[in-house]
Short mmCIF file of C-alpha atoms and ligand atoms in Angstrom, two decimals:
data_model
loop_
_atom_site.label_atom_id
_atom_site.label_comp_id
_atom_site.label_asym_id
_atom_site.label_seq_id
_atom_site.Cartn_x
_atom_site.Cartn_y
_atom_site.Cartn_z
CA MET A 780 0.00 0.00 0.00
CA ALA A 781 1.43 3.38 -1.03
CA LEU A 782 1.16 6.54 1.02
CA ILE A 783 0.41 9.52 -1.19
CA VAL A 784 0.35 13.17 -0.14
CA GLN A 785 -1.95 15.25 -2.35
CA LYS A 786 -2.10 19.03 -2.16
CA TYR A 787 -4.93 21.01 -3.73
CA GLY A 788 -4.49 24.75 -4.32
CA GLY A 789 -6.97 27.59 -3.93
CA THR A 790 -8.61 27.34 -7.37
CA SER A 791 -8.99 23.56 -6.97
CA VAL A 792 -11.04 24.11 -3.79
CA GLY A 793 -12.50 27.46 -4.90
CA THR A 794 -16.18 26.48 -4.55
CA VAL A 795 -18.17 23.97 -2.51
CA GLU A 796 -18.76 22.02 -5.73
CA ARG A 797 -15.04 21.84 -6.44
CA ILE A 798 -14.39 20.69 -2.90
CA GLN A 799 -16.89 17.89 -3.47
CA ASN A 800 -15.15 16.94 -6.73
CA VAL A 801 -11.77 16.83 -5.01
CA ALA A 802 -13.28 14.68 -2.25
CA LYS A 803 -14.49 12.22 -4.94
CA LYS A 804 -10.99 12.08 -6.48
CA VAL A 805 -9.35 11.50 -3.11
CA ILE A 806 -11.82 8.76 -2.16
CA GLN A 807 -11.05 7.12 -5.52
CA THR A 808 -7.32 7.15 -4.75
CA LYS A 809 -8.07 5.68 -1.35
CA ASN A 810 -10.32 3.00 -2.83
CA ASN A 811 -7.52 2.08 -5.23
CA GLY A 812 -5.66 0.85 -2.16
CA ASN A 813 -3.56 3.87 -1.20
CA ASP A 814 -3.31 5.80 2.04
CA VAL A 815 -3.94 9.47 1.38
CA VAL A 816 -2.94 12.58 3.26
CA VAL A 817 -4.59 15.66 1.77
CA VAL A 818 -3.24 19.19 2.23
CA LEU A 819 -5.57 22.02 1.32
CA SER A 820 -5.19 25.72 0.61
CA ALA A 821 -7.79 28.34 1.43
CA MET A 822 -10.52 28.78 -1.19
CA ALA A 823 -9.30 31.02 -4.05
CA GLY A 824 -9.21 34.70 -3.08
CA LYS A 825 -9.90 34.01 0.61
CA THR A 826 -6.41 34.83 1.91
CA ASP A 827 -6.36 38.09 -0.10
CA ARG A 828 -9.75 39.08 1.32
CA LEU A 829 -8.61 38.40 4.88
CA ILE A 830 -5.50 40.55 4.35
CA ASP A 831 -7.62 43.35 2.88
CA MET A 832 -9.96 43.27 5.90
CA ALA A 833 -7.07 43.53 8.35
CA ARG A 834 -5.61 46.42 6.34
CA LEU A 835 -8.89 48.31 6.54
CA ILE A 836 -8.13 48.55 10.25
CA ASN A 837 -4.37 49.03 10.06
CA LYS A 838 -2.08 49.29 7.00
CA ASP A 839 0.58 47.34 8.89
CA PRO A 840 -1.43 44.84 10.98
CA ASP A 841 0.06 43.19 14.04
CA PRO A 842 1.91 40.14 12.61
CA ARG A 843 0.81 37.67 15.28
CA GLU A 844 -2.86 38.51 14.91
CA LEU A 845 -2.58 38.60 11.11
CA ASP A 846 -1.37 34.98 11.18
CA VAL A 847 -4.26 34.01 13.46
CA LEU A 848 -6.58 35.60 10.90
CA LEU A 849 -4.96 34.11 7.77
CA ALA A 850 -4.94 30.60 9.23
CA THR A 851 -8.75 30.68 9.22
CA GLY A 852 -8.82 30.43 5.41
CA GLU A 853 -7.43 26.91 5.39
CA GLN A 854 -9.59 25.96 8.39
CA VAL A 855 -12.70 26.54 6.27
CA SER A 856 -11.42 24.33 3.42
CA ILE A 857 -10.38 21.36 5.56
CA ALA A 858 -13.66 21.37 7.47
CA LEU A 859 -15.80 21.53 4.30
CA PHE A 860 -13.66 18.87 2.64
CA SER A 861 -13.93 16.49 5.61
CA ILE A 862 -17.69 17.05 5.74
CA ALA A 863 -17.82 16.19 2.02
CA CYS A 864 -15.80 12.97 2.49
CA LYS A 865 -17.95 11.85 5.40
CA THR A 866 -21.12 12.65 3.46
CA MET A 867 -19.81 10.44 0.66
CA GLY A 868 -19.39 7.65 3.17
CA HIS A 869 -15.67 7.81 3.82
CA ASP A 870 -14.15 8.56 7.17
CA ALA A 871 -11.92 11.64 7.26
CA GLN A 872 -10.31 13.77 9.94
CA SER A 873 -9.18 17.36 9.64
CA PHE A 874 -6.11 18.74 11.38
CA LEU A 875 -5.12 22.37 11.80
CA GLY A 876 -1.38 23.03 11.67
CA PHE A 877 -0.91 22.86 15.42
CA GLN A 878 -3.04 19.71 15.70
CA ALA A 879 -0.81 18.09 13.10
CA GLN A 880 2.20 19.15 15.21
CA ILE A 881 3.70 21.21 12.40
CA MET A 882 6.29 23.08 14.43
CA THR A 883 7.86 26.25 13.04
CA ASP A 884 10.10 29.09 14.12
CA HIS A 885 8.29 32.26 15.21
CA ARG A 886 8.74 34.47 12.18
CA TYR A 887 5.11 35.42 11.59
CA GLY A 888 4.11 35.51 7.95
CA MET A 889 7.25 33.69 6.82
CA ALA A 890 7.77 30.91 9.34
CA ARG A 891 9.89 27.89 8.50
CA ILE A 892 8.88 24.36 9.44
CA HIS A 893 11.54 22.71 11.56
CA ASN A 894 9.79 19.61 12.79
CA ILE A 895 6.61 17.57 12.28
CA ASP A 896 5.62 14.97 14.86
CA THR A 897 3.57 12.55 12.75
CA GLU A 898 2.29 10.31 15.56
CA GLU A 899 -1.34 11.44 15.49
CA ILE A 900 -1.50 11.63 11.72
CA THR A 901 -0.09 8.11 11.46
CA GLN A 902 -2.67 6.87 13.96
CA ALA A 903 -5.50 8.37 11.89
CA ILE A 904 -4.06 6.80 8.72
CA GLU A 905 -3.90 3.43 10.46
CA GLN A 906 -7.56 3.81 11.37
CA GLY A 907 -8.27 3.98 7.63
CA LYS A 908 -9.15 7.68 7.65
CA ILE A 909 -8.44 10.22 4.95
CA VAL A 910 -6.21 12.68 6.76
CA VAL A 911 -6.92 16.32 5.85
CA ILE A 912 -4.38 18.93 6.84
CA ALA A 913 -4.55 22.71 6.71
CA GLY A 914 -1.75 24.00 4.50
CA PHE A 915 0.29 27.16 5.08
CA GLN A 916 0.18 27.10 8.89
CA GLY A 917 2.04 25.81 11.91
CA MET A 918 2.78 26.60 15.53
CA ASP A 919 5.88 28.03 17.19
CA GLU A 920 7.40 26.68 20.40
CA PHE A 921 5.26 29.06 22.49
CA GLY A 922 1.99 27.84 20.97
CA ASN A 923 1.47 30.82 18.65
CA ILE A 924 -0.08 30.21 15.23
CA THR A 925 2.31 30.99 12.39
CA THR A 926 1.99 31.04 8.60
CA LEU A 927 4.60 30.02 6.06
CA GLY A 928 4.38 32.84 3.48
CA ARG A 929 2.10 33.19 0.46
CA GLY A 930 1.79 29.95 -1.46
CA GLY A 931 3.05 28.05 1.59
CA SER A 932 0.63 25.11 1.36
CA ASP A 933 3.00 23.48 -1.13
CA THR A 934 5.63 23.51 1.60
CA THR A 935 3.26 21.93 4.13
CA ALA A 936 2.60 19.13 1.61
CA VAL A 937 6.24 18.42 0.79
CA GLY A 938 7.21 18.71 4.47
CA LEU A 939 4.57 16.12 5.36
CA ALA A 940 5.59 13.87 2.47
CA ALA A 941 9.17 13.96 3.78
CA ALA A 942 8.15 13.35 7.40
CA LEU A 943 5.80 10.48 6.47
CA ASN A 944 8.22 9.05 3.90
CA ALA A 945 5.41 9.16 1.32
CA SER A 946 5.98 7.54 -2.05
CA VAL A 947 5.01 10.71 -3.89
CA CYS A 948 3.82 14.26 -3.23
CA GLU A 949 1.27 15.35 -5.81
CA ILE A 950 0.65 19.08 -6.20
CA TYR A 951 -2.75 19.57 -7.86
CA THR A 952 -3.18 23.03 -9.32
CA ASP A 953 -4.97 25.06 -12.02
CA VAL A 954 -2.43 24.32 -14.78
CA GLU A 955 -1.33 20.93 -16.09
CA GLY A 956 2.21 21.04 -14.77
CA VAL A 957 5.38 23.09 -14.92
CA TYR A 958 5.70 24.89 -18.25
CA THR A 959 8.53 26.62 -20.08
CA THR A 960 6.92 29.82 -18.80
CA ASP A 961 3.62 30.83 -17.18
CA PRO A 962 0.99 29.35 -19.54
CA ASN A 963 -1.33 32.17 -18.56
CA ILE A 964 1.05 34.62 -20.28
CA THR A 965 1.64 32.79 -23.53
CA LYS A 966 -0.19 29.92 -25.20
CA LYS A 967 3.16 28.90 -26.66
CA ALA A 968 4.38 27.74 -23.24
CA ARG A 969 5.05 23.99 -23.30
CA LYS A 970 4.42 21.58 -20.47
CA LEU A 971 7.63 19.89 -19.33
CA LYS A 972 7.46 16.19 -18.64
CA TYR A 973 10.40 16.42 -16.28
CA ILE A 974 12.26 19.27 -14.65
CA SER A 975 15.39 19.03 -12.53
CA TYR A 976 15.28 20.04 -8.88
CA GLU A 977 17.97 22.61 -9.62
CA GLU A 978 16.01 24.33 -12.39
CA MET A 979 12.80 24.16 -10.38
CA LEU A 980 14.56 25.77 -7.42
CA GLU A 981 15.81 28.59 -9.60
CA MET A 982 12.38 29.02 -11.25
CA ALA A 983 10.61 29.14 -7.89
CA SER A 984 13.09 31.62 -6.49
CA MET A 985 12.74 33.76 -9.63
CA GLY A 986 8.99 34.00 -9.00
CA ALA A 987 7.34 31.10 -10.91
CA LYS A 988 4.65 30.64 -8.30
CA VAL A 989 3.60 27.18 -9.49
CA LEU A 990 5.66 25.86 -6.54
CA HIS A 991 6.55 27.62 -3.29
CA LEU A 992 10.32 27.93 -3.03
CA ARG A 993 10.61 26.18 0.35
CA SER A 994 8.65 23.23 -0.97
CA VAL A 995 11.28 22.66 -3.65
CA GLU A 996 14.05 23.05 -1.06
CA PHE A 997 12.39 20.33 1.04
CA ALA A 998 11.92 18.11 -2.00
CA VAL A 999 15.63 18.39 -2.81
CA LYS A 1000 16.79 17.87 0.76
CA TYR A 1001 14.61 14.83 1.47
CA GLU A 1002 14.46 13.56 -2.12
CA VAL A 1003 10.68 13.68 -2.21
CA PRO A 1004 9.32 12.70 -5.64
CA LEU A 1005 7.20 15.66 -6.68
CA HIS A 1006 4.47 15.54 -9.31
CA VAL A 1007 2.83 18.84 -10.36
CA ARG A 1008 -0.48 18.23 -12.14
CA SER A 1009 -3.95 19.56 -12.84
CA SER A 1010 -6.90 19.01 -10.55
CA PHE A 1011 -9.24 19.50 -13.51
CA VAL A 1012 -7.67 17.38 -16.26
CA GLU A 1013 -6.72 13.70 -16.02
CA ALA A 1014 -3.24 13.98 -17.54
CA GLU A 1015 0.27 13.32 -16.36
CA GLY A 1016 1.85 16.53 -15.18
CA THR A 1017 5.50 17.34 -14.53
CA MET A 1018 7.84 15.23 -12.43
CA VAL A 1019 10.47 17.21 -10.54
CA VAL A 1020 13.51 14.95 -10.53
CA LYS A 1021 17.23 14.73 -9.86
CA GLY A 1022 19.71 15.61 -12.60
CA ASP A 1023 19.50 16.90 -16.13
CA THR A 1024 16.27 15.98 -17.90
CA ARG A 1025 16.71 17.26 -21.42
CA MET A 1026 17.93 15.11 -24.28
CA GLU A 1027 19.15 18.14 -26.20
CA LYS A 1028 21.49 20.36 -24.26
CA VAL A 1029 19.35 23.47 -24.51
CA ALA A 1030 20.85 26.44 -22.74
CA VAL A 1031 17.59 28.02 -21.60
CA SER A 1032 14.78 25.81 -20.27
CA ALA A 1033 12.36 28.37 -18.85
CA ILE A 1034 11.49 32.05 -18.50
CA ALA A 1035 10.24 33.23 -15.11
CA TYR A 1036 9.00 36.60 -13.91
CA ASN A 1037 8.28 38.25 -10.60
CA LYS A 1038 6.19 41.38 -10.26
CA ASN A 1039 6.64 41.40 -6.52
CA GLU A 1040 9.77 43.54 -6.68
CA ALA A 1041 10.56 47.12 -5.67
CA ARG A 1042 13.78 49.03 -6.26
CA LEU A 1043 15.59 51.23 -3.73
CA THR A 1044 18.65 53.39 -4.43
CA ILE A 1045 20.77 55.19 -1.89
CA ILE A 1046 22.66 57.95 -3.67
CA ASP A 1047 26.18 59.28 -3.10
CA VAL A 1048 27.21 57.00 -0.30
CA PRO A 1049 30.80 57.43 0.92
CA ASP A 1050 32.85 54.68 -0.74
CA LYS A 1051 34.59 53.17 2.28
CA PRO A 1052 34.69 49.88 4.21
CA GLY A 1053 31.71 49.11 6.45
CA ILE A 1054 29.12 51.19 4.59
CA ALA A 1055 27.32 48.21 2.98
CA ALA A 1056 27.03 46.58 6.39
CA LEU A 1057 25.59 49.80 7.89
CA ILE A 1058 22.96 49.89 5.13
CA PHE A 1059 21.95 46.24 5.09
CA GLN A 1060 22.12 45.38 8.80
CA PRO A 1061 18.99 47.36 9.78
CA ILE A 1062 17.21 46.05 6.68
CA SER A 1063 17.93 42.47 7.70
CA ASP A 1064 17.11 43.23 11.38
CA ALA A 1065 13.65 44.27 10.17
CA GLY A 1066 13.21 40.82 8.59
CA ILE A 1067 13.36 42.23 5.05
CA SER A 1068 14.93 40.01 2.38
CA VAL A 1069 17.05 41.73 -0.22
CA ASP A 1070 17.19 40.30 -3.71
CA MET A 1071 19.33 41.97 -6.41
CA ILE A 1072 22.12 44.34 -5.31
CA ILE A 1073 24.29 46.65 -7.40
CA GLN A 1074 27.05 48.90 -6.17
CA ASN A 1075 29.32 50.73 -8.52
CA SER A 1076 32.13 53.00 -7.31
CA SER A 1077 32.76 56.06 -9.41
CA ILE A 1078 35.88 55.74 -11.52
CA HIS A 1079 36.29 59.53 -11.24
CA GLY A 1080 37.57 59.18 -7.72
CA THR A 1081 34.76 61.17 -6.11
CA GLY A 1082 34.90 58.83 -3.14
CA MET A 1083 31.18 58.28 -3.57
CA THR A 1084 29.08 55.37 -4.79
CA ASP A 1085 25.41 54.57 -5.40
CA MET A 1086 23.85 51.42 -3.98
CA THR A 1087 20.75 49.91 -5.58
CA PHE A 1088 18.85 46.83 -4.46
CA THR A 1089 15.42 45.23 -4.63
CA VAL A 1090 12.98 44.01 -1.97
CA ALA A 1091 9.45 42.57 -2.11
CA LYS A 1092 6.80 45.24 -2.83
CA ASP A 1093 5.21 44.70 0.59
CA ASP A 1094 8.50 45.61 2.28
CA TYR A 1095 9.08 48.72 0.19
CA THR A 1096 7.76 51.41 2.55
CA LYS A 1097 9.43 49.85 5.58
CA ALA A 1098 12.77 49.56 3.73
CA LEU A 1099 12.49 53.14 2.42
CA ASN A 1100 11.97 54.51 5.93
CA ILE A 1101 14.91 52.52 7.27
CA LEU A 1102 17.13 53.80 4.44
CA LYS A 1103 16.11 57.39 5.06
CA ASN A 1104 17.26 57.04 8.67
CA VAL A 1105 20.51 55.33 7.67
CA ALA A 1106 21.19 57.92 4.95
CA GLY A 1107 21.49 60.65 7.57
CA ASP A 1108 23.86 58.58 9.70
CA ILE A 1109 26.24 57.66 6.87
CA GLY A 1110 26.16 60.98 5.03
CA ALA A 1111 24.39 59.76 1.87
CA LYS A 1112 22.83 62.41 -0.36
CA ASP A 1113 19.40 60.95 -1.08
CA VAL A 1114 17.22 57.85 -1.19
CA GLN A 1115 15.00 57.01 -4.15
CA GLY A 1116 12.77 54.11 -5.04
CA ASP A 1117 10.34 52.63 -7.52
CA ILE A 1118 7.65 50.03 -6.99
CA HIS A 1119 6.75 49.68 -10.68
CA VAL A 1120 9.42 47.16 -11.53
CA ALA A 1121 9.47 43.44 -12.31
CA LYS A 1122 12.17 40.84 -12.70
CA VAL A 1123 12.34 38.63 -15.78
CA SER A 1124 14.76 35.71 -15.76
CA ALA A 1125 16.03 33.09 -18.19
CA ILE A 1126 16.89 29.79 -16.50
CA GLY A 1127 18.76 26.72 -17.72
CA LEU A 1128 20.96 24.04 -16.25
CA ASN A 1129 23.10 24.02 -19.38
CA MET A 1130 23.73 27.73 -19.31
CA ARG A 1131 26.99 26.73 -17.62
CA ASN A 1132 28.23 25.36 -20.94
CA HIS A 1133 26.87 28.07 -23.22
CA SER A 1134 28.05 31.61 -23.76
CA GLY A 1135 26.07 34.49 -25.16
CA ILE A 1136 22.82 33.89 -23.25
CA ALA A 1137 23.00 37.19 -21.38
CA SER A 1138 23.88 39.20 -24.49
CA LYS A 1139 21.07 37.58 -26.46
CA MET A 1140 18.63 38.42 -23.67
CA PHE A 1141 19.77 42.05 -23.58
CA SER A 1142 19.49 42.49 -27.33
CA VAL A 1143 15.97 40.97 -27.42
CA LEU A 1144 14.87 43.43 -24.75
CA SER A 1145 16.62 46.40 -26.35
CA GLU A 1146 15.11 45.69 -29.79
CA ALA A 1147 11.69 45.99 -28.12
CA GLY A 1148 12.74 49.27 -26.49
CA ILE A 1149 12.64 47.76 -23.00
CA ASN A 1150 15.08 49.43 -20.65
CA ILE A 1151 17.08 47.19 -18.30
CA ILE A 1152 17.33 48.73 -14.85
CA MET A 1153 19.39 46.02 -13.13
CA ILE A 1154 21.03 42.74 -14.06
CA SER A 1155 22.03 39.77 -11.94
CA THR A 1156 23.36 36.37 -12.93
CA SER A 1157 24.12 32.99 -11.43
CA GLU A 1158 25.55 29.87 -13.03
CA ILE A 1159 22.14 28.83 -14.30
CA LYS A 1160 20.16 32.06 -14.69
CA VAL A 1161 20.25 35.62 -16.00
CA SER A 1162 17.80 38.11 -14.44
CA THR A 1163 16.86 41.59 -15.57
CA LEU A 1164 14.85 44.20 -13.72
CA ILE A 1165 12.53 46.14 -16.05
CA HIS A 1166 9.45 48.37 -15.84
CA GLU A 1167 6.54 46.15 -14.73
CA ASP A 1168 4.36 47.25 -17.68
CA TYR A 1169 6.66 45.33 -20.05
CA THR A 1170 6.69 42.07 -18.10
CA GLU A 1171 4.36 40.06 -20.33
CA LEU A 1172 5.95 41.41 -23.51
CA ALA A 1173 9.44 40.56 -22.28
CA VAL A 1174 8.39 37.04 -21.26
CA ARG A 1175 6.83 36.35 -24.69
CA LEU A 1176 9.77 37.78 -26.63
CA LEU A 1177 12.34 35.83 -24.64
CA HIS A 1178 10.28 32.64 -24.80
CA ASN A 1179 10.30 32.96 -28.62
CA ALA A 1180 13.93 34.04 -28.89
CA PHE A 1181 15.15 31.02 -26.94
CA GLU A 1182 12.83 28.78 -28.99
CA LEU A 1183 11.06 27.41 -25.96
CA ASP A 1184 7.93 26.87 -28.01
CA GLN A 1185 9.78 24.24 -30.08
CA ASP A 1186 9.40 20.60 -29.11
CA GLN A 1187 12.37 19.39 -27.14
CA PRO A 1188 12.50 15.66 -26.43
CA ASP A 1189 12.68 14.71 -22.77
CA PHE A 1190 14.66 11.79 -21.46
CA GLU A 1191 12.46 8.80 -20.80
CA LEU A 1192 13.37 8.15 -17.20
P1 ADP B 1689 -2.37 27.03 -6.42
O1 ADP B 1689 -3.44 27.92 -5.93
O2 ADP B 1689 -2.86 25.74 -6.98
O3 ADP B 1689 -1.26 26.84 -5.44
P2 ADP B 1689 -0.78 28.99 -7.83
O4 ADP B 1689 -1.55 30.13 -8.39
O5 ADP B 1689 -0.02 29.21 -6.58
O6 ADP B 1689 -1.77 27.75 -7.70
O7 ADP B 1689 0.25 28.43 -8.93
C1 ADP B 1689 -0.20 28.08 -10.22
C2 ADP B 1689 0.05 29.23 -11.17
O8 ADP B 1689 1.44 29.39 -11.36
C3 ADP B 1689 -0.49 29.04 -12.57
O9 ADP B 1689 -1.85 29.38 -12.67
C4 ADP B 1689 0.42 29.95 -13.39
O10 ADP B 1689 -0.19 31.19 -13.66
C5 ADP B 1689 1.62 30.20 -12.48
N1 ADP B 1689 2.90 29.88 -13.12
C6 ADP B 1689 3.97 30.73 -13.19
N2 ADP B 1689 4.98 30.17 -13.85
C7 ADP B 1689 4.58 28.93 -14.23
C8 ADP B 1689 5.22 27.87 -14.95
N3 ADP B 1689 6.47 27.96 -15.41
N4 ADP B 1689 4.50 26.73 -15.16
C9 ADP B 1689 3.24 26.62 -14.70
N5 ADP B 1689 2.59 27.59 -14.01
C10 ADP B 1689 3.24 28.74 -13.77
N1 LIG B 1690 -3.76 30.39 1.26
C1 LIG B 1690 -2.37 30.75 1.20
C2 LIG B 1690 -2.15 31.79 0.10
O1 LIG B 1690 -3.09 32.19 -0.57
C3 LIG B 1690 -1.46 29.57 1.05
C4 LIG B 1690 -1.59 28.80 -0.25
O2 LIG B 1690 -2.58 28.93 -0.97
O3 LIG B 1690 -0.68 28.02 -0.53
O4 LIG B 1690 -1.06 32.25 -0.07
MG1 MG B 1691 0.38 28.04 -4.94
#
């Protein structure tokens, strides 16, 4: 008997009818002789609505209470789903994060799972029940409710699959798998049969929200077989696997984008040791993650430099205020920022062995008159920061230029 962890996202449980359909599918899997642990997201749009309500009261709501509020979204789904299973004649039991002993650190809104005690879940499985777990939430060591960051239900599912040593973790979503780019941006996007953990990690961290970044990190660390597939169409999706998956050594395998970026620039900073630390320490103390960073000392020997970096849009105002305070202390001239930016990235495991990817990317963007504000690279990706209005255009142009619409044979694993 196999143990399967299945996660259903917000669209998949978006209405009572859809919840009933998912319950039917899960019961089918169970009747086929498998044990099933189901992880559910909040119904589509629910988490956004809860955030909006809190912000009507306070633009920067208390983080502890915000997590208490957001955790209610998933509570609704697991209860309705368990009611549906029981109504269809199959025993099920719902678990909130703390009931499932999903233990996290205490960083509200971006907590990390560090331990799951599976005793009670295992007991329920042994009793033949369908186990239904609220995604996206856990509990810190003091008993506070925490949430794992937007899209975090994927991470709950992979974390549970690792802890329970499941044979597979299936992520059911509103697209048929992982594509060469977001299929909602271009119809030319192709579904990949396989994708390597490494490329999937890079795609997730570059903003392809089909999988939450931490979920891929868990999958890599614990070697959890991950299958991304549709909850609406009966078709094989994408297997996230170890190693290179492409028969042809294509340099670029996917284009990702992230609109959740904001740029900050601190102007005319004295160019001397210790300044970068003085700027970034208070930013990190405030729990703000920094993404791209550029610093370029003037070759004219002015002794001054500009420092530009990006943060998530939600952190923009907080980061700007911190920088304004720091600017005074370190004698910088000014602080500027822009929230209308997006990051577009080309990703490929074989980029290591190809040259000219970055220059091709820059010329494609320049031919379309798209200005590049920042650039960053790693061994397997090139990212550009551009005006957010050009995101979709840039994604389509790059997808064409790197011929991602062309059929590329996968290895048969
Ligand atoms: P769920 O609610 O099921 O967790 P998400 O909205 O979080 O679903 O993730 C699925 C979405 O990810 C798709 O609808 C698609 O718009 C987006 N996406 C971005 N990049 C990709 C990609 N490369 N392949 C597939 N989907 C992608
Ligand atoms: N409900 C949460 C969100 O909307 C978690 C998830 O769906 O994965 O971000
Ligand atoms: Mg998601």
